[in-house]
Amino acid sequence: MDQEQAHRWLATALAEARDGREEGGIPIGAALYGADGALLGRGRNRRVQDGDPSTHAETAAFRAAGRQRSYRGTTMVTTLSPCWYCSGLVRQFGISRVVVGEAETFHGGHDWLAEHGVEVLVLDDPECTALMRKFIAEQPALWNEDIGDE
Amino acid sequence: MDQEQAHRWLATALAEARDGREEGGIPIGAALYGADGALLGRGRNRRVQDGDPSTHAETAAFRAAGRQRSYRGTTMVTTLSPCWYCSGLVRQFGISRVVVGEAETFHGGHDWLAEHGVEVLVLDDPECTALMRKFIAEQPALWNEDIGDE
């Protein structure tokens, strides 16, 4: 896909991640874009804000998009490599592409998605990485809770 | 695990599925039990009721359980084989066991979970199967939407 578009779309997810940080939450954001390039939904991790462990950034964006008959041609943009839960979401619903801000601080299921026909683009965005590095250093227990790591 | 206990726990998930059917929703229910056998959360698919595509039965039960520090020893009980999205949830959070009501009308990711160390028990429960068969026959488009099938 178009790199410039990918970076522009990542900006939406990154704005969500920054808002999450400001709220004292886990700074991961996501956005779902339609086949025509329209924004379908955006959101951020809400574990802290809502006490809701089921709302990762990707599921928040997916929920915000509401019911869709098809996800063909859609793109999930996320500031961080999607965990198994969110990778499963992408695979089950046939989301066509995933744009990943960074996969350095956490390596989720994006290789598995690529193996199963999803177009994956990892941007190695320095702001995404810096946001997570700072968060993980400051709140390691909260981060481990969010990925089910004991 | 204990078959009698598994069937008793399935009754909780099945009650959720029946409630979902009564509401005009997708009749799939789930419950998350703790390592000590206490019910942590229960829920049902809410696509129709809340217009929320992100709430499958398993995610509803997981959300209802609230934030947990560890899922070691927990059991996810679901009336239907978990889709990739819900299988990813189980794997990411280290849920130890999955009890599946039936895997005949839909074969999700439970084999994958077993390969990755999750204890899986498929009960072949006739009421779970009958509930789904009737639903799929009556509302095939809604069912396809819920599993991202075009």
PDB file of C-alpha atoms in Angstrom:
ATOM      1  CA  MET A   1       0.000   0.000   0.000  1.00  0.00           C
ATOM      2  CA  ASP A   2       0.859   3.678  -0.256  1.00  0.00           C
ATOM      3  CA  GLN A   3       3.414   4.574   2.451  1.00  0.00           C
ATOM      4  CA  GLU A   4       2.314   8.177   2.657  1.00  0.00           C
ATOM      5  CA  GLN A   5      -1.295   7.125   3.192  1.00  0.00           C
ATOM      6  CA  ALA A   6      -0.186   4.581   5.801  1.00  0.00           C
ATOM      7  CA  HIS A   7       1.626   7.278   7.755  1.00  0.00           C
ATOM      8  CA  ARG A   8      -1.352   9.629   7.476  1.00  0.00           C
ATOM      9  CA  TRP A   9      -3.656   6.919   8.800  1.00  0.00           C
ATOM     10  CA  LEU A  10      -1.193   6.086  11.569  1.00  0.00           C
ATOM     11  CA  ALA A  11      -1.512   9.698  12.744  1.00  0.00           C
ATOM     12  CA  THR A  12      -5.165   8.970  13.644  1.00  0.00           C
ATOM     13  CA  ALA A  13      -4.187   5.931  15.714  1.00  0.00           C
ATOM     14  CA  LEU A  14      -1.333   7.861  17.314  1.00  0.00           C
ATOM     15  CA  ALA A  15      -3.687  10.682  18.352  1.00  0.00           C
ATOM     16  CA  GLU A  16      -5.804   8.039  20.126  1.00  0.00           C
ATOM     17  CA  ALA A  17      -2.720   6.623  21.834  1.00  0.00           C
ATOM     18  CA  ARG A  18      -1.694  10.086  23.063  1.00  0.00           C
ATOM     19  CA  ASP A  19      -5.219  10.715  24.386  1.00  0.00           C
ATOM     20  CA  GLY A  20      -4.990   7.391  26.228  1.00  0.00           C
ATOM     21  CA  ARG A  21      -1.722   8.452  27.808  1.00  0.00           C
ATOM     22  CA  GLU A  22      -3.249  11.773  28.900  1.00  0.00           C
ATOM     23  CA  GLU A  23      -6.081   9.873  30.579  1.00  0.00           C
ATOM     24  CA  GLY A  24      -3.603   7.715  32.482  1.00  0.00           C
ATOM     25  CA  GLY A  25      -4.421   4.742  30.294  1.00  0.00           C
ATOM     26  CA  ILE A  26      -2.399   2.332  28.198  1.00  0.00           C
ATOM     27  CA  PRO A  27      -1.120   4.372  25.229  1.00  0.00           C
ATOM     28  CA  ILE A  28      -2.214   2.258  22.287  1.00  0.00           C
ATOM     29  CA  GLY A  29      -4.549   3.571  19.600  1.00  0.00           C
ATOM     30  CA  ALA A  30      -6.135   2.200  16.444  1.00  0.00           C
ATOM     31  CA  ALA A  31      -8.342   3.134  13.516  1.00  0.00           C
ATOM     32  CA  LEU A  32     -10.286   1.136  10.957  1.00  0.00           C
ATOM     33  CA  TYR A  33     -10.388   2.513   7.423  1.00  0.00           C
ATOM     34  CA  GLY A  34     -12.788   1.423   4.731  1.00  0.00           C
ATOM     35  CA  ALA A  35     -11.918   0.146   1.255  1.00  0.00           C
ATOM     36  CA  ASP A  36     -12.697   3.646  -0.055  1.00  0.00           C
ATOM     37  CA  GLY A  37     -10.347   5.270   2.458  1.00  0.00           C
ATOM     38  CA  ALA A  38     -13.113   6.602   4.737  1.00  0.00           C
ATOM     39  CA  LEU A  39     -12.551   6.386   8.483  1.00  0.00           C
ATOM     40  CA  LEU A  40     -14.979   3.762   9.845  1.00  0.00           C
ATOM     41  CA  GLY A  41     -13.995   3.874  13.511  1.00  0.00           C
ATOM     42  CA  ARG A  42     -11.209   4.853  15.886  1.00  0.00           C
ATOM     43  CA  GLY A  43     -10.441   4.093  19.511  1.00  0.00           C
ATOM     44  CA  ARG A  44      -7.922   3.329  22.203  1.00  0.00           C
ATOM     45  CA  ASN A  45      -7.199   0.832  24.904  1.00  0.00           C
ATOM     46  CA  ARG A  46      -9.707   1.347  27.751  1.00  0.00           C
ATOM     47  CA  ARG A  47      -8.516  -1.064  30.457  1.00  0.00           C
ATOM     48  CA  VAL A  48      -7.785   1.737  32.910  1.00  0.00           C
ATOM     49  CA  GLN A  49     -10.426   4.275  31.844  1.00  0.00           C
ATOM     50  CA  ASP A  50     -13.389   1.857  31.870  1.00  0.00           C
ATOM     51  CA  GLY A  51     -11.954  -0.996  33.935  1.00  0.00           C
ATOM     52  CA  ASP A  52     -12.566  -3.013  30.780  1.00  0.00           C
ATOM     53  CA  PRO A  53      -9.971  -5.649  29.898  1.00  0.00           C
ATOM     54  CA  SER A  54     -11.745  -6.554  26.654  1.00  0.00           C
ATOM     55  CA  THR A  55     -11.218  -3.179  25.009  1.00  0.00           C
ATOM     56  CA  HIS A  56      -7.879  -3.136  23.304  1.00  0.00           C
ATOM     57  CA  ALA A  57      -7.287  -0.347  20.803  1.00  0.00           C
ATOM     58  CA  GLU A  58      -8.178  -2.520  17.810  1.00  0.00           C
ATOM     59  CA  THR A  59     -11.405  -3.829  19.346  1.00  0.00           C
ATOM     60  CA  ALA A  60     -12.338  -0.239  20.283  1.00  0.00           C
ATOM     61  CA  ALA A  61     -11.899   0.897  16.672  1.00  0.00           C
ATOM     62  CA  PHE A  62     -13.762  -2.176  15.410  1.00  0.00           C
ATOM     63  CA  ARG A  63     -16.665  -1.521  17.802  1.00  0.00           C
ATOM     64  CA  ALA A  64     -16.788   2.167  16.903  1.00  0.00           C
ATOM     65  CA  ALA A  65     -17.203   1.212  13.245  1.00  0.00           C
ATOM     66  CA  GLY A  66     -20.472  -0.546  14.119  1.00  0.00           C
ATOM     67  CA  ARG A  67     -21.953  -3.462  12.218  1.00  0.00           C
ATOM     68  CA  GLN A  68     -20.488  -3.987   8.759  1.00  0.00           C
ATOM     69  CA  ARG A  69     -21.591  -6.500   6.174  1.00  0.00           C
ATOM     70  CA  SER A  70     -18.040  -7.007   4.919  1.00  0.00           C
ATOM     71  CA  TYR A  71     -14.519  -6.013   5.893  1.00  0.00           C
ATOM     72  CA  ARG A  72     -13.071  -6.699   2.466  1.00  0.00           C
ATOM     73  CA  GLY A  73     -10.614  -3.990   1.556  1.00  0.00           C
ATOM     74  CA  THR A  74     -10.575  -2.482   5.052  1.00  0.00           C
ATOM     75  CA  THR A  75      -7.369  -1.572   6.889  1.00  0.00           C
ATOM     76  CA  MET A  76      -6.758  -1.790  10.627  1.00  0.00           C
ATOM     77  CA  VAL A  77      -4.154   0.745  11.661  1.00  0.00           C
ATOM     78  CA  THR A  78      -2.655   0.301  15.101  1.00  0.00           C
ATOM     79  CA  THR A  79       0.214   1.946  16.948  1.00  0.00           C
ATOM     80  CA  LEU A  80       1.488  -1.452  18.196  1.00  0.00           C
ATOM     81  CA  SER A  81       1.750  -4.966  16.799  1.00  0.00           C
ATOM     82  CA  PRO A  82      -1.640  -6.601  17.485  1.00  0.00           C
ATOM     83  CA  CYS A  83      -1.788  -9.217  20.259  1.00  0.00           C
ATOM     84  CA  TRP A  84      -3.346 -12.648  19.591  1.00  0.00           C
ATOM     85  CA  TYR A  85      -6.760 -11.355  20.629  1.00  0.00           C
ATOM     86  CA  CYS A  86      -6.643  -8.491  18.129  1.00  0.00           C
ATOM     87  CA  SER A  87      -4.921 -10.588  15.464  1.00  0.00           C
ATOM     88  CA  GLY A  88      -7.754 -13.090  15.823  1.00  0.00           C
ATOM     89  CA  LEU A  89     -10.223 -10.255  15.280  1.00  0.00           C
ATOM     90  CA  VAL A  90      -8.491  -9.273  12.031  1.00  0.00           C
ATOM     91  CA  ARG A  91      -8.398 -12.858  10.759  1.00  0.00           C
ATOM     92  CA  GLN A  92     -11.962 -13.780  11.720  1.00  0.00           C
ATOM     93  CA  PHE A  93     -13.554 -10.763  10.105  1.00  0.00           C
ATOM     94  CA  GLY A  94     -11.401 -10.785   6.992  1.00  0.00           C
ATOM     95  CA  ILE A  95      -9.865  -7.361   7.464  1.00  0.00           C
ATOM     96  CA  SER A  96      -7.585  -7.082   4.425  1.00  0.00           C
ATOM     97  CA  ARG A  97      -4.658  -5.019   5.714  1.00  0.00           C
ATOM     98  CA  VAL A  98      -2.921  -4.133   8.944  1.00  0.00           C
ATOM     99  CA  VAL A  99      -0.674  -1.118   9.368  1.00  0.00           C
ATOM    100  CA  VAL A 100       1.495  -1.472  12.483  1.00  0.00           C
ATOM    101  CA  GLY A 101       3.153   1.576  14.052  1.00  0.00           C
ATOM    102  CA  GLU A 102       5.862  -0.484  15.680  1.00  0.00           C
ATOM    103  CA  ALA A 103       6.605  -4.100  16.625  1.00  0.00           C
ATOM    104  CA  GLU A 104       9.735  -3.510  18.678  1.00  0.00           C
ATOM    105  CA  THR A 105       8.331  -3.211  22.201  1.00  0.00           C
ATOM    106  CA  PHE A 106       5.821  -6.034  21.591  1.00  0.00           C
ATOM    107  CA  HIS A 107       5.731  -8.656  18.865  1.00  0.00           C
ATOM    108  CA  GLY A 108       2.166  -9.901  18.483  1.00  0.00           C
ATOM    109  CA  GLY A 109       0.480 -11.906  15.751  1.00  0.00           C
ATOM    110  CA  HIS A 110       1.232  -9.855  12.647  1.00  0.00           C
ATOM    111  CA  ASP A 111       3.495 -12.534  11.090  1.00  0.00           C
ATOM    112  CA  TRP A 112       0.688 -15.062  11.557  1.00  0.00           C
ATOM    113  CA  LEU A 113      -1.694 -12.661   9.835  1.00  0.00           C
ATOM    114  CA  ALA A 114       0.712 -12.246   6.905  1.00  0.00           C
ATOM    115  CA  GLU A 115       0.921 -16.059   6.613  1.00  0.00           C
ATOM    116  CA  HIS A 116      -2.859 -16.101   6.363  1.00  0.00           C
ATOM    117  CA  GLY A 117      -3.087 -13.611   3.535  1.00  0.00           C
ATOM    118  CA  VAL A 118      -3.398 -10.307   5.367  1.00  0.00           C
ATOM    119  CA  GLU A 119      -1.288  -7.499   3.900  1.00  0.00           C
ATOM    120  CA  VAL A 120       0.914  -6.275   6.756  1.00  0.00           C
ATOM    121  CA  LEU A 121       2.972  -3.117   6.842  1.00  0.00           C
ATOM    122  CA  VAL A 122       5.208  -2.312   9.828  1.00  0.00           C
ATOM    123  CA  LEU A 123       6.203   1.345   9.887  1.00  0.00           C
ATOM    124  CA  ASP A 124       8.818   1.409  12.676  1.00  0.00           C
ATOM    125  CA  ASP A 125       7.506   4.748  13.812  1.00  0.00           C
ATOM    126  CA  PRO A 126       9.777   6.293  16.453  1.00  0.00           C
ATOM    127  CA  GLU A 127       6.993   8.124  18.312  1.00  0.00           C
ATOM    128  CA  CYS A 128       4.963   4.918  18.708  1.00  0.00           C
ATOM    129  CA  THR A 129       8.033   3.140  20.064  1.00  0.00           C
ATOM    130  CA  ALA A 130       8.945   5.984  22.442  1.00  0.00           C
ATOM    131  CA  LEU A 131       5.393   6.118  23.804  1.00  0.00           C
ATOM    132  CA  MET A 132       5.412   2.414  24.641  1.00  0.00           C
ATOM    133  CA  ARG A 133       8.977   2.344  25.978  1.00  0.00           C
ATOM    134  CA  LYS A 134       8.179   5.102  28.464  1.00  0.00           C
ATOM    135  CA  PHE A 135       4.888   3.481  29.471  1.00  0.00           C
ATOM    136  CA  ILE A 136       6.399   0.009  29.968  1.00  0.00           C
ATOM    137  CA  ALA A 137       9.280   1.456  32.023  1.00  0.00           C
ATOM    138  CA  GLU A 138       6.876   3.411  34.225  1.00  0.00           C
ATOM    139  CA  GLN A 139       4.089   0.868  34.633  1.00  0.00           C
ATOM    140  CA  PRO A 140       5.378  -2.639  33.954  1.00  0.00           C
ATOM    141  CA  ALA A 141       2.681  -4.378  36.031  1.00  0.00           C
ATOM    142  CA  LEU A 142      -0.138  -2.636  34.144  1.00  0.00           C
ATOM    143  CA  TRP A 143       1.447  -3.536  30.831  1.00  0.00           C
ATOM    144  CA  ASN A 144       1.858  -7.181  31.830  1.00  0.00           C
ATOM    145  CA  GLU A 145      -1.774  -7.274  32.914  1.00  0.00           C
ATOM    146  CA  ASP A 146      -2.859  -5.973  29.523  1.00  0.00           C
ATOM    147  CA  ILE A 147      -1.111  -8.767  27.642  1.00  0.00           C
ATOM    148  CA  GLY A 148      -1.842 -11.515  30.178  1.00  0.00           C
ATOM    149  CA  ASP A 149       1.820 -11.815  31.109  1.00  0.00           C
ATOM    150  CA  GLU A 150       2.572 -12.934  34.638  1.00  0.00           C
TER     151      GLU A 150
ATOM    152  CA  MET B   1     -11.390 -32.025  33.819  1.00  0.00           C
ATOM    153  CA  ASP B   2     -14.477 -33.304  35.606  1.00  0.00           C
ATOM    154  CA  GLN B   3     -17.230 -33.979  33.014  1.00  0.00           C
ATOM    155  CA  GLU B   4     -20.029 -33.369  35.479  1.00  0.00           C
ATOM    156  CA  GLN B   5     -18.589 -30.002  36.416  1.00  0.00           C
ATOM    157  CA  ALA B   6     -18.121 -29.163  32.731  1.00  0.00           C
ATOM    158  CA  HIS B   7     -21.790 -29.879  32.048  1.00  0.00           C
ATOM    159  CA  ARG B   8     -22.856 -27.859  35.097  1.00  0.00           C
ATOM    160  CA  TRP B   9     -20.782 -24.909  33.906  1.00  0.00           C
ATOM    161  CA  LEU B  10     -22.125 -25.283  30.373  1.00  0.00           C
ATOM    162  CA  ALA B  11     -25.626 -24.794  31.807  1.00  0.00           C
ATOM    163  CA  THR B  12     -24.620 -21.205  32.719  1.00  0.00           C
ATOM    164  CA  ALA B  13     -23.444 -20.494  29.181  1.00  0.00           C
ATOM    165  CA  LEU B  14     -26.537 -22.163  27.741  1.00  0.00           C
ATOM    166  CA  ALA B  15     -28.823 -19.971  29.882  1.00  0.00           C
ATOM    167  CA  GLU B  16     -27.081 -16.939  28.358  1.00  0.00           C
ATOM    168  CA  ALA B  17     -27.549 -18.353  24.857  1.00  0.00           C
ATOM    169  CA  ARG B  18     -31.269 -18.908  25.476  1.00  0.00           C
ATOM    170  CA  ASP B  19     -31.626 -15.343  26.788  1.00  0.00           C
ATOM    171  CA  GLY B  20     -29.898 -14.126  23.640  1.00  0.00           C
ATOM    172  CA  ARG B  21     -32.388 -16.042  21.504  1.00  0.00           C
ATOM    173  CA  GLU B  22     -35.330 -14.576  23.455  1.00  0.00           C
ATOM    174  CA  GLU B  23     -33.958 -11.084  22.783  1.00  0.00           C
ATOM    175  CA  GLY B  24     -33.781 -11.775  19.050  1.00  0.00           C
ATOM    176  CA  GLY B  25     -29.997 -12.001  19.224  1.00  0.00           C
ATOM    177  CA  ILE B  26     -27.431 -14.555  18.176  1.00  0.00           C
ATOM    178  CA  PRO B  27     -27.865 -17.499  20.571  1.00  0.00           C
ATOM    179  CA  ILE B  28     -24.332 -17.994  21.850  1.00  0.00           C
ATOM    180  CA  GLY B  29     -23.452 -17.750  25.533  1.00  0.00           C
ATOM    181  CA  ALA B  30     -20.312 -18.053  27.612  1.00  0.00           C
ATOM    182  CA  ALA B  31     -19.036 -17.995  31.177  1.00  0.00           C
ATOM    183  CA  LEU B  32     -15.591 -17.590  32.711  1.00  0.00           C
ATOM    184  CA  TYR B  33     -14.860 -19.645  35.825  1.00  0.00           C
ATOM    185  CA  GLY B  34     -11.984 -19.054  38.189  1.00  0.00           C
ATOM    186  CA  ALA B  35      -9.344 -21.553  39.260  1.00  0.00           C
ATOM    187  CA  ASP B  36     -11.344 -22.055  42.478  1.00  0.00           C
ATOM    188  CA  GLY B  37     -14.534 -22.773  40.533  1.00  0.00           C
ATOM    189  CA  ALA B  38     -16.149 -19.392  41.256  1.00  0.00           C
ATOM    190  CA  LEU B  39     -18.062 -17.720  38.428  1.00  0.00           C
ATOM    191  CA  LEU B  40     -16.043 -14.663  37.338  1.00  0.00           C
ATOM    192  CA  GLY B  41     -18.286 -13.419  34.539  1.00  0.00           C
ATOM    193  CA  ARG B  42     -20.981 -14.504  32.094  1.00  0.00           C
ATOM    194  CA  GLY B  43     -22.409 -13.019  28.946  1.00  0.00           C
ATOM    195  CA  ARG B  44     -23.803 -13.483  25.473  1.00  0.00           C
ATOM    196  CA  ASN B  45     -23.328 -12.269  21.945  1.00  0.00           C
ATOM    197  CA  ARG B  46     -24.651  -8.696  21.698  1.00  0.00           C
ATOM    198  CA  ARG B  47     -24.367  -7.865  17.997  1.00  0.00           C
ATOM    199  CA  VAL B  48     -28.102  -7.407  17.597  1.00  0.00           C
ATOM    200  CA  GLN B  49     -29.010  -6.138  21.082  1.00  0.00           C
ATOM    201  CA  ASP B  50     -26.325  -3.413  21.252  1.00  0.00           C
ATOM    202  CA  GLY B  51     -25.402  -3.102  17.572  1.00  0.00           C
ATOM    203  CA  ASP B  52     -21.964  -4.134  18.794  1.00  0.00           C
ATOM    204  CA  PRO B  53     -19.963  -6.450  16.523  1.00  0.00           C
ATOM    205  CA  SER B  54     -17.110  -6.712  19.048  1.00  0.00           C
ATOM    206  CA  THR B  55     -19.143  -8.450  21.723  1.00  0.00           C
ATOM    207  CA  HIS B  56     -19.094 -12.149  21.105  1.00  0.00           C
ATOM    208  CA  ALA B  57     -20.212 -14.360  23.986  1.00  0.00           C
ATOM    209  CA  GLU B  58     -16.658 -15.058  25.176  1.00  0.00           C
ATOM    210  CA  THR B  59     -15.615 -11.395  25.118  1.00  0.00           C
ATOM    211  CA  ALA B  60     -18.826 -10.522  27.001  1.00  0.00           C
ATOM    212  CA  ALA B  61     -17.981 -13.037  29.750  1.00  0.00           C
ATOM    213  CA  PHE B  62     -14.360 -11.852  29.811  1.00  0.00           C
ATOM    214  CA  ARG B  63     -15.439  -8.213  30.123  1.00  0.00           C
ATOM    215  CA  ALA B  64     -17.978  -9.029  32.843  1.00  0.00           C
ATOM    216  CA  ALA B  65     -15.190 -10.629  34.885  1.00  0.00           C
ATOM    217  CA  GLY B  66     -13.438  -7.259  35.052  1.00  0.00           C
ATOM    218  CA  ARG B  67      -9.703  -6.757  35.392  1.00  0.00           C
ATOM    219  CA  GLN B  68      -7.802  -9.838  36.560  1.00  0.00           C
ATOM    220  CA  ARG B  69      -4.127 -10.091  37.357  1.00  0.00           C
ATOM    221  CA  SER B  70      -3.908 -13.644  36.076  1.00  0.00           C
ATOM    222  CA  TYR B  71      -6.058 -16.102  34.167  1.00  0.00           C
ATOM    223  CA  ARG B  72      -4.059 -19.130  35.243  1.00  0.00           C
ATOM    224  CA  GLY B  73      -6.407 -21.978  36.073  1.00  0.00           C
ATOM    225  CA  THR B  74      -9.471 -20.231  34.638  1.00  0.00           C
ATOM    226  CA  THR B  75     -11.931 -21.942  32.303  1.00  0.00           C
ATOM    227  CA  MET B  76     -13.853 -20.328  29.465  1.00  0.00           C
ATOM    228  CA  VAL B  77     -17.101 -22.184  28.853  1.00  0.00           C
ATOM    229  CA  THR B  78     -18.883 -21.430  25.609  1.00  0.00           C
ATOM    230  CA  THR B  79     -21.869 -22.939  23.845  1.00  0.00           C
ATOM    231  CA  LEU B  80     -20.046 -22.886  20.486  1.00  0.00           C
ATOM    232  CA  SER B  81     -16.493 -23.472  19.276  1.00  0.00           C
ATOM    233  CA  PRO B  82     -14.702 -20.119  19.683  1.00  0.00           C
ATOM    234  CA  CYS B  83     -13.976 -18.139  16.505  1.00  0.00           C
ATOM    235  CA  TRP B  84     -10.438 -16.825  15.813  1.00  0.00           C
ATOM    236  CA  TYR B  85     -11.210 -13.607  17.642  1.00  0.00           C
ATOM    237  CA  CYS B  86     -12.292 -15.425  20.807  1.00  0.00           C
ATOM    238  CA  SER B  87      -9.599 -18.091  20.451  1.00  0.00           C
ATOM    239  CA  GLY B  88      -7.052 -15.277  20.297  1.00  0.00           C
ATOM    240  CA  LEU B  89      -8.505 -13.887  23.521  1.00  0.00           C
ATOM    241  CA  VAL B  90      -8.033 -17.238  25.258  1.00  0.00           C
ATOM    242  CA  ARG B  91      -4.469 -17.611  24.021  1.00  0.00           C
ATOM    243  CA  GLN B  92      -3.352 -14.038  24.735  1.00  0.00           C
ATOM    244  CA  PHE B  93      -4.609 -13.997  28.292  1.00  0.00           C
ATOM    245  CA  GLY B  94      -3.471 -17.502  29.163  1.00  0.00           C
ATOM    246  CA  ILE B  95      -6.900 -18.901  29.984  1.00  0.00           C
ATOM    247  CA  SER B  96      -6.100 -22.506  30.907  1.00  0.00           C
ATOM    248  CA  ARG B  97      -9.156 -24.420  29.727  1.00  0.00           C
ATOM    249  CA  VAL B  98     -11.965 -24.145  27.229  1.00  0.00           C
ATOM    250  CA  VAL B  99     -15.197 -26.099  27.477  1.00  0.00           C
ATOM    251  CA  VAL B 100     -17.051 -26.096  24.148  1.00  0.00           C
ATOM    252  CA  GLY B 101     -20.757 -26.933  23.990  1.00  0.00           C
ATOM    253  CA  GLU B 102     -20.565 -27.990  20.358  1.00  0.00           C
ATOM    254  CA  ALA B 103     -18.280 -27.668  17.342  1.00  0.00           C
ATOM    255  CA  GLU B 104     -20.569 -29.142  14.730  1.00  0.00           C
ATOM    256  CA  THR B 105     -22.326 -26.070  13.350  1.00  0.00           C
ATOM    257  CA  PHE B 106     -19.092 -24.009  13.468  1.00  0.00           C
ATOM    258  CA  HIS B 107     -15.497 -25.139  13.811  1.00  0.00           C
ATOM    259  CA  GLY B 108     -13.431 -22.291  15.221  1.00  0.00           C
ATOM    260  CA  GLY B 109      -9.949 -22.213  16.722  1.00  0.00           C
ATOM    261  CA  HIS B 110     -10.208 -24.808  19.478  1.00  0.00           C
ATOM    262  CA  ASP B 111      -7.744 -27.215  17.800  1.00  0.00           C
ATOM    263  CA  TRP B 112      -5.237 -24.349  17.548  1.00  0.00           C
ATOM    264  CA  LEU B 113      -5.731 -23.641  21.246  1.00  0.00           C
ATOM    265  CA  ALA B 114      -5.128 -27.304  22.106  1.00  0.00           C
ATOM    266  CA  GLU B 115      -1.897 -27.194  20.043  1.00  0.00           C
ATOM    267  CA  HIS B 116      -0.826 -24.239  22.147  1.00  0.00           C
ATOM    268  CA  GLY B 117      -1.343 -25.928  25.480  1.00  0.00           C
ATOM    269  CA  VAL B 118      -4.929 -25.021  26.312  1.00  0.00           C
ATOM    270  CA  GLU B 119      -6.976 -27.909  27.730  1.00  0.00           C
ATOM    271  CA  VAL B 120      -9.995 -28.259  25.440  1.00  0.00           C
ATOM    272  CA  LEU B 121     -13.122 -30.280  26.096  1.00  0.00           C
ATOM    273  CA  VAL B 122     -15.850 -30.527  23.443  1.00  0.00           C
ATOM    274  CA  LEU B 123     -19.127 -31.743  24.961  1.00  0.00           C
ATOM    275  CA  ASP B 124     -21.254 -32.332  21.835  1.00  0.00           C
ATOM    276  CA  ASP B 125     -24.277 -31.011  23.659  1.00  0.00           C
ATOM    277  CA  PRO B 126     -27.467 -31.583  21.635  1.00  0.00           C
ATOM    278  CA  GLU B 127     -29.268 -28.462  22.924  1.00  0.00           C
ATOM    279  CA  CYS B 128     -26.357 -26.199  21.919  1.00  0.00           C
ATOM    280  CA  THR B 129     -26.342 -27.755  18.450  1.00  0.00           C
ATOM    281  CA  ALA B 130     -30.123 -27.503  18.044  1.00  0.00           C
ATOM    282  CA  LEU B 131     -30.098 -23.831  19.084  1.00  0.00           C
ATOM    283  CA  MET B 132     -27.493 -22.949  16.462  1.00  0.00           C
ATOM    284  CA  ARG B 133     -28.991 -25.118  13.701  1.00  0.00           C
ATOM    285  CA  LYS B 134     -32.347 -23.392  14.054  1.00  0.00           C
ATOM    286  CA  PHE B 135     -30.766 -19.942  14.202  1.00  0.00           C
ATOM    287  CA  ILE B 136     -28.535 -20.507  11.152  1.00  0.00           C
ATOM    288  CA  ALA B 137     -31.484 -21.886   9.154  1.00  0.00           C
ATOM    289  CA  GLU B 138     -33.673 -18.914  10.065  1.00  0.00           C
ATOM    290  CA  GLN B 139     -31.123 -16.084   9.838  1.00  0.00           C
ATOM    291  CA  PRO B 140     -28.195 -17.120   7.635  1.00  0.00           C
ATOM    292  CA  ALA B 141     -27.219 -13.535   6.732  1.00  0.00           C
ATOM    293  CA  LEU B 142     -26.991 -12.493  10.374  1.00  0.00           C
ATOM    294  CA  TRP B 143     -24.901 -15.536  11.185  1.00  0.00           C
ATOM    295  CA  ASN B 144     -22.538 -14.884   8.276  1.00  0.00           C
ATOM    296  CA  GLU B 145     -22.166 -11.291   9.414  1.00  0.00           C
ATOM    297  CA  ASP B 146     -21.192 -12.439  12.903  1.00  0.00           C
ATOM    298  CA  ILE B 147     -18.351 -14.613  11.630  1.00  0.00           C
ATOM    299  CA  GLY B 148     -17.242 -12.278   8.847  1.00  0.00           C
ATOM    300  CA  ASP B 149     -18.362 -14.706   6.167  1.00  0.00           C
ATOM    301  CA  GLU B 150     -19.444 -13.215   2.867  1.00  0.00           C
TER     302      GLU B 150
END
